[in-house]
Tab-separated table of N, CA and C in Angstrom:
chain	number	residue	atom	x	y	z
A	22	MET	N	19.375	13.703	16.786
A	22	MET	CA	19.439	12.413	17.350
A	22	MET	C	20.448	11.575	16.851
A	23	ARG	N	21.173	12.173	15.786
A	23	ARG	CA	22.178	11.329	15.206
A	23	ARG	C	23.453	11.834	15.773
A	24	TRP	N	23.726	11.374	17.033
A	24	TRP	CA	24.759	12.180	18.021
A	24	TRP	C	26.187	11.878	17.246
A	25	SER	N	26.329	10.523	16.752
A	25	SER	CA	27.878	10.277	16.383
A	25	SER	C	28.047	10.357	14.802
A	26	HIS	N	27.153	11.031	14.208
A	26	HIS	CA	27.313	10.912	12.759
A	26	HIS	C	27.164	12.332	12.143
A	27	PRO	N	27.609	12.693	10.909
A	27	PRO	CA	27.346	14.003	10.347
A	27	PRO	C	25.894	14.136	10.121
A	28	ARG	N	25.589	15.480	9.837
A	28	ARG	CA	24.195	15.619	9.740
A	28	ARG	C	23.825	15.162	8.360
A	29	ARG	N	22.497	14.643	8.169
A	29	ARG	CA	21.941	14.086	7.009
A	29	ARG	C	20.434	14.407	6.826
A	30	THR	N	20.149	14.583	5.782
A	30	THR	CA	18.647	14.721	5.333
A	30	THR	C	18.135	13.356	4.940
A	31	TYR	N	16.761	13.251	5.258
A	31	TYR	CA	16.191	12.112	5.219
A	31	TYR	C	14.908	12.398	4.232
A	32	ASP	N	14.794	11.575	3.209
A	32	ASP	CA	13.515	11.664	2.510
A	32	ASP	C	12.457	10.723	3.013
A	33	LEU	N	11.390	11.305	3.644
A	33	LEU	CA	10.447	10.606	4.370
A	33	LEU	C	9.480	9.774	3.481
A	34	SER	N	9.598	10.155	2.095
A	34	SER	CA	8.612	9.660	1.164
A	34	SER	C	9.455	8.087	0.916
A	35	ASP	N	10.648	8.047	1.192
A	35	ASP	CA	11.339	6.712	0.903
A	35	ASP	C	11.231	5.801	2.118
A	36	PRO	N	10.497	4.552	1.939
A	36	PRO	CA	10.525	3.736	3.048
A	36	PRO	C	11.602	3.447	3.881
A	37	THR	N	12.799	3.247	3.161
A	37	THR	CA	13.964	2.798	3.903
A	37	THR	C	14.428	4.054	4.905
A	38	ASP	N	14.363	5.256	4.299
A	38	ASP	CA	14.754	6.533	5.191
A	38	ASP	C	13.819	6.637	6.390
A	39	ARG	N	12.435	6.366	5.891
A	39	ARG	CA	11.398	6.629	6.887
A	39	ARG	C	11.804	5.570	8.140
A	40	ALA	N	12.027	4.394	7.790
A	40	ALA	CA	12.353	3.384	8.806
A	40	ALA	C	13.598	3.867	9.686
A	41	LEU	N	14.523	4.300	9.010
A	41	LEU	CA	15.795	4.790	9.683
A	41	LEU	C	15.431	5.846	10.723
A	42	VAL	N	14.464	6.944	10.228
A	42	VAL	CA	13.974	7.925	11.214
A	42	VAL	C	13.330	7.561	12.421
A	43	TYR	N	12.360	6.442	12.149
A	43	TYR	CA	11.781	6.053	13.184
A	43	TYR	C	12.632	5.167	14.135
A	44	GLU	N	13.631	4.484	13.597
A	44	GLU	CA	14.617	3.634	14.408
A	44	GLU	C	15.273	4.751	15.394
A	45	GLN	N	15.737	5.778	14.964
A	45	GLN	CA	16.580	6.866	15.551
A	45	GLN	C	15.800	7.472	16.624
A	46	VAL	N	14.598	7.814	16.296
A	46	VAL	CA	13.628	8.652	17.235
A	46	VAL	C	13.206	7.708	18.287
A	47	LEU	N	12.816	6.410	18.032
A	47	LEU	CA	12.449	5.607	19.085
A	47	LEU	C	13.666	5.086	20.112
A	48	THR	N	14.673	5.016	19.571
A	48	THR	CA	16.056	4.799	20.253
A	48	THR	C	16.522	5.782	20.973
A	49	GLU	N	16.746	7.012	20.217
A	49	GLU	CA	17.718	7.995	20.721
A	49	GLU	C	16.771	9.288	21.099
A	50	GLY	N	15.470	9.409	20.751
A	50	GLY	CA	14.726	10.588	21.015
A	50	GLY	C	14.028	10.789	22.281
A	51	THR	N	13.777	12.135	22.558
A	51	THR	CA	13.050	12.220	23.873
A	51	THR	C	11.683	12.019	23.744
A	52	GLU	N	10.773	12.061	24.785
A	52	GLU	CA	9.569	11.825	24.757
A	52	GLU	C	8.924	13.052	23.687
A	53	SER	N	9.410	14.123	23.784
A	53	SER	CA	8.769	15.122	22.835
A	53	SER	C	9.195	14.774	21.346
A	54	ASP	N	10.376	14.304	21.063
A	54	ASP	CA	10.632	13.736	19.771
A	54	ASP	C	9.784	12.759	19.188
A	55	VAL	N	9.485	11.938	20.211
A	55	VAL	CA	8.428	10.927	19.806
A	55	VAL	C	7.224	11.291	19.539
A	56	ARG	N	6.499	12.441	20.251
A	56	ARG	CA	5.311	12.729	20.139
A	56	ARG	C	5.310	13.703	18.843
A	57	ARG	N	6.392	14.251	18.393
A	57	ARG	CA	6.593	15.002	17.247
A	57	ARG	C	6.652	14.370	16.041
A	58	PHE	N	7.473	13.214	15.929
A	58	PHE	CA	8.080	12.728	14.704
A	58	PHE	C	7.275	11.238	14.411
A	59	ILE	N	6.815	10.613	15.504
A	59	ILE	CA	6.278	9.275	15.269
A	59	ILE	C	4.635	9.305	15.132
A	60	ASP	N	4.233	8.784	14.098
A	60	ASP	CA	2.957	8.527	13.760
A	60	ASP	C	2.527	6.976	14.192
A	61	VAL	N	1.637	6.797	15.189
A	61	VAL	CA	1.595	5.230	15.477
A	61	VAL	C	0.983	4.541	14.392
A	62	ASP	N	0.109	5.025	13.699
A	62	ASP	CA	-0.259	4.024	12.359
A	62	ASP	C	0.944	3.663	11.510
A	63	GLU	N	1.899	4.631	11.351
A	63	GLU	CA	2.913	4.358	10.347
A	63	GLU	C	3.905	3.457	11.261
A	64	LEU	N	4.024	3.602	12.445
A	64	LEU	CA	4.758	2.665	13.449
A	64	LEU	C	4.258	1.328	13.001
A	65	MET	N	2.925	1.157	13.295
A	65	MET	CA	2.452	-0.266	13.020
A	65	MET	C	2.727	-0.722	11.563
A	66	ARG	N	2.803	0.213	10.575
A	66	ARG	CA	3.073	-0.341	9.326
A	66	ARG	C	4.490	-0.872	9.067
A	67	LEU	N	5.469	-0.029	9.853
A	67	LEU	CA	6.808	-0.250	9.700
A	67	LEU	C	7.389	-1.314	10.656
A	68	TRP	N	6.556	-1.767	11.622
A	68	TRP	CA	6.876	-2.621	12.842
A	68	TRP	C	7.917	-3.715	12.642
A	69	ASN	N	7.465	-4.572	11.438
A	69	ASN	CA	8.374	-5.768	11.024
A	69	ASN	C	9.719	-5.316	10.537
A	70	VAL	N	9.853	-4.184	10.152
A	70	VAL	CA	11.265	-3.929	9.351
A	70	VAL	C	12.148	-3.342	10.318
A	71	LEU	N	11.783	-2.563	11.393
A	71	LEU	CA	12.250	-1.770	12.210
A	71	LEU	C	13.387	-2.570	13.044
A	72	VAL	N	14.729	-2.125	13.086
A	72	VAL	CA	15.710	-2.784	13.947
A	72	VAL	C	15.665	-1.992	15.224
A	73	LEU	N	15.197	-2.542	16.518
A	73	LEU	CA	15.051	-1.675	17.659
A	73	LEU	C	15.673	-2.641	18.884
A	74	PRO	N	16.012	-2.012	19.781
A	74	PRO	CA	16.631	-2.718	20.932
A	74	PRO	C	15.353	-3.342	21.576
A	75	GLU	N	15.657	-4.335	22.076
A	75	GLU	CA	14.510	-5.307	22.672
A	75	GLU	C	13.758	-4.552	23.814
A	76	HIS	N	14.357	-3.678	24.574
A	76	HIS	CA	13.502	-2.832	25.581
A	76	HIS	C	12.503	-1.754	24.934
A	77	VAL	N	12.987	-1.279	23.731
A	77	VAL	CA	12.065	-0.384	22.954
A	77	VAL	C	10.999	-1.058	22.277
A	78	ARG	N	11.384	-2.185	21.685
A	78	ARG	CA	10.453	-3.075	21.035
A	78	ARG	C	9.171	-3.540	21.980
A	79	ALA	N	9.715	-4.000	23.291
A	79	ALA	CA	8.873	-4.419	24.266
A	79	ALA	C	7.924	-3.496	24.818
A	80	ALA	N	8.409	-2.189	24.999
A	80	ALA	CA	7.865	-1.090	25.495
A	80	ALA	C	6.565	-0.657	24.445
A	81	TRP	N	7.052	-0.638	23.266
A	81	TRP	CA	5.931	-0.227	22.214
A	81	TRP	C	5.037	-1.300	22.096
A	82	ALA	N	5.242	-2.597	22.194
A	82	ALA	CA	4.507	-3.687	21.961
A	82	ALA	C	3.250	-3.586	23.117
A	83	LYS	N	3.949	-3.329	24.383
A	83	LYS	CA	2.865	-3.151	25.428
A	83	LYS	C	2.003	-2.069	25.161
A	84	TRP	N	2.492	-0.855	24.759
A	84	TRP	CA	1.709	0.447	24.467
A	84	TRP	C	0.555	0.126	23.574
A	85	PHE	N	1.075	-0.618	22.338
A	85	PHE	CA	-0.167	-1.229	21.250
A	85	PHE	C	-1.106	-2.063	21.948
A	86	SER	N	-0.852	-2.965	22.853
A	86	SER	CA	-1.652	-3.819	23.463
A	86	SER	C	-2.607	-3.058	24.265
A	87	GLU	N	-1.987	-2.074	25.191
A	87	GLU	CA	-2.995	-1.357	25.870
A	87	GLU	C	-3.701	-0.301	25.303
A	88	HIS	N	-3.500	0.455	24.305
A	88	HIS	CA	-3.998	1.591	23.657
A	88	HIS	C	-4.460	1.299	22.299
A	89	ARG	N	-4.273	0.200	21.739
A	89	ARG	CA	-4.858	-0.004	20.429
A	89	ARG	C	-5.431	-1.334	20.187
A	90	ASP	N	-5.309	-2.190	21.341
A	90	ASP	CA	-5.874	-3.501	21.401
A	90	ASP	C	-5.302	-4.317	20.352
A	91	VAL	N	-3.833	-4.213	19.972
A	91	VAL	CA	-3.148	-4.853	19.008
A	91	VAL	C	-2.002	-5.694	19.689
A	92	ALA	N	-1.830	-6.833	19.213
A	92	ALA	CA	-0.780	-7.550	19.664
A	92	ALA	C	0.302	-7.508	18.734
A	93	LEU	N	1.439	-6.825	18.907
A	93	LEU	CA	2.618	-6.891	18.091
A	93	LEU	C	3.749	-7.720	18.809
A	94	PRO	N	4.466	-8.539	17.847
A	94	PRO	CA	5.602	-9.226	18.294
A	94	PRO	C	6.697	-8.401	18.892
A	95	CYS	N	7.202	-8.822	19.965
A	95	CYS	CA	8.207	-8.157	20.677
A	95	CYS	C	9.490	-8.390	19.908
């Protein structure tokens, strides 16, 4: 999913690396990637620190309101 950068290893126990992975998967990944790598509870925890395009943030905010009855800011 890092199309324009050299290969990199992420430490998912590191909050900064974990947020970067979530940003990349949500922005560049396929539906299969999202299902494989994204944990919705962790996404909720990371929500306020993630840097996401507006359309991605809005789509996930809608998903949370419909499936988890949670209102997240867009």
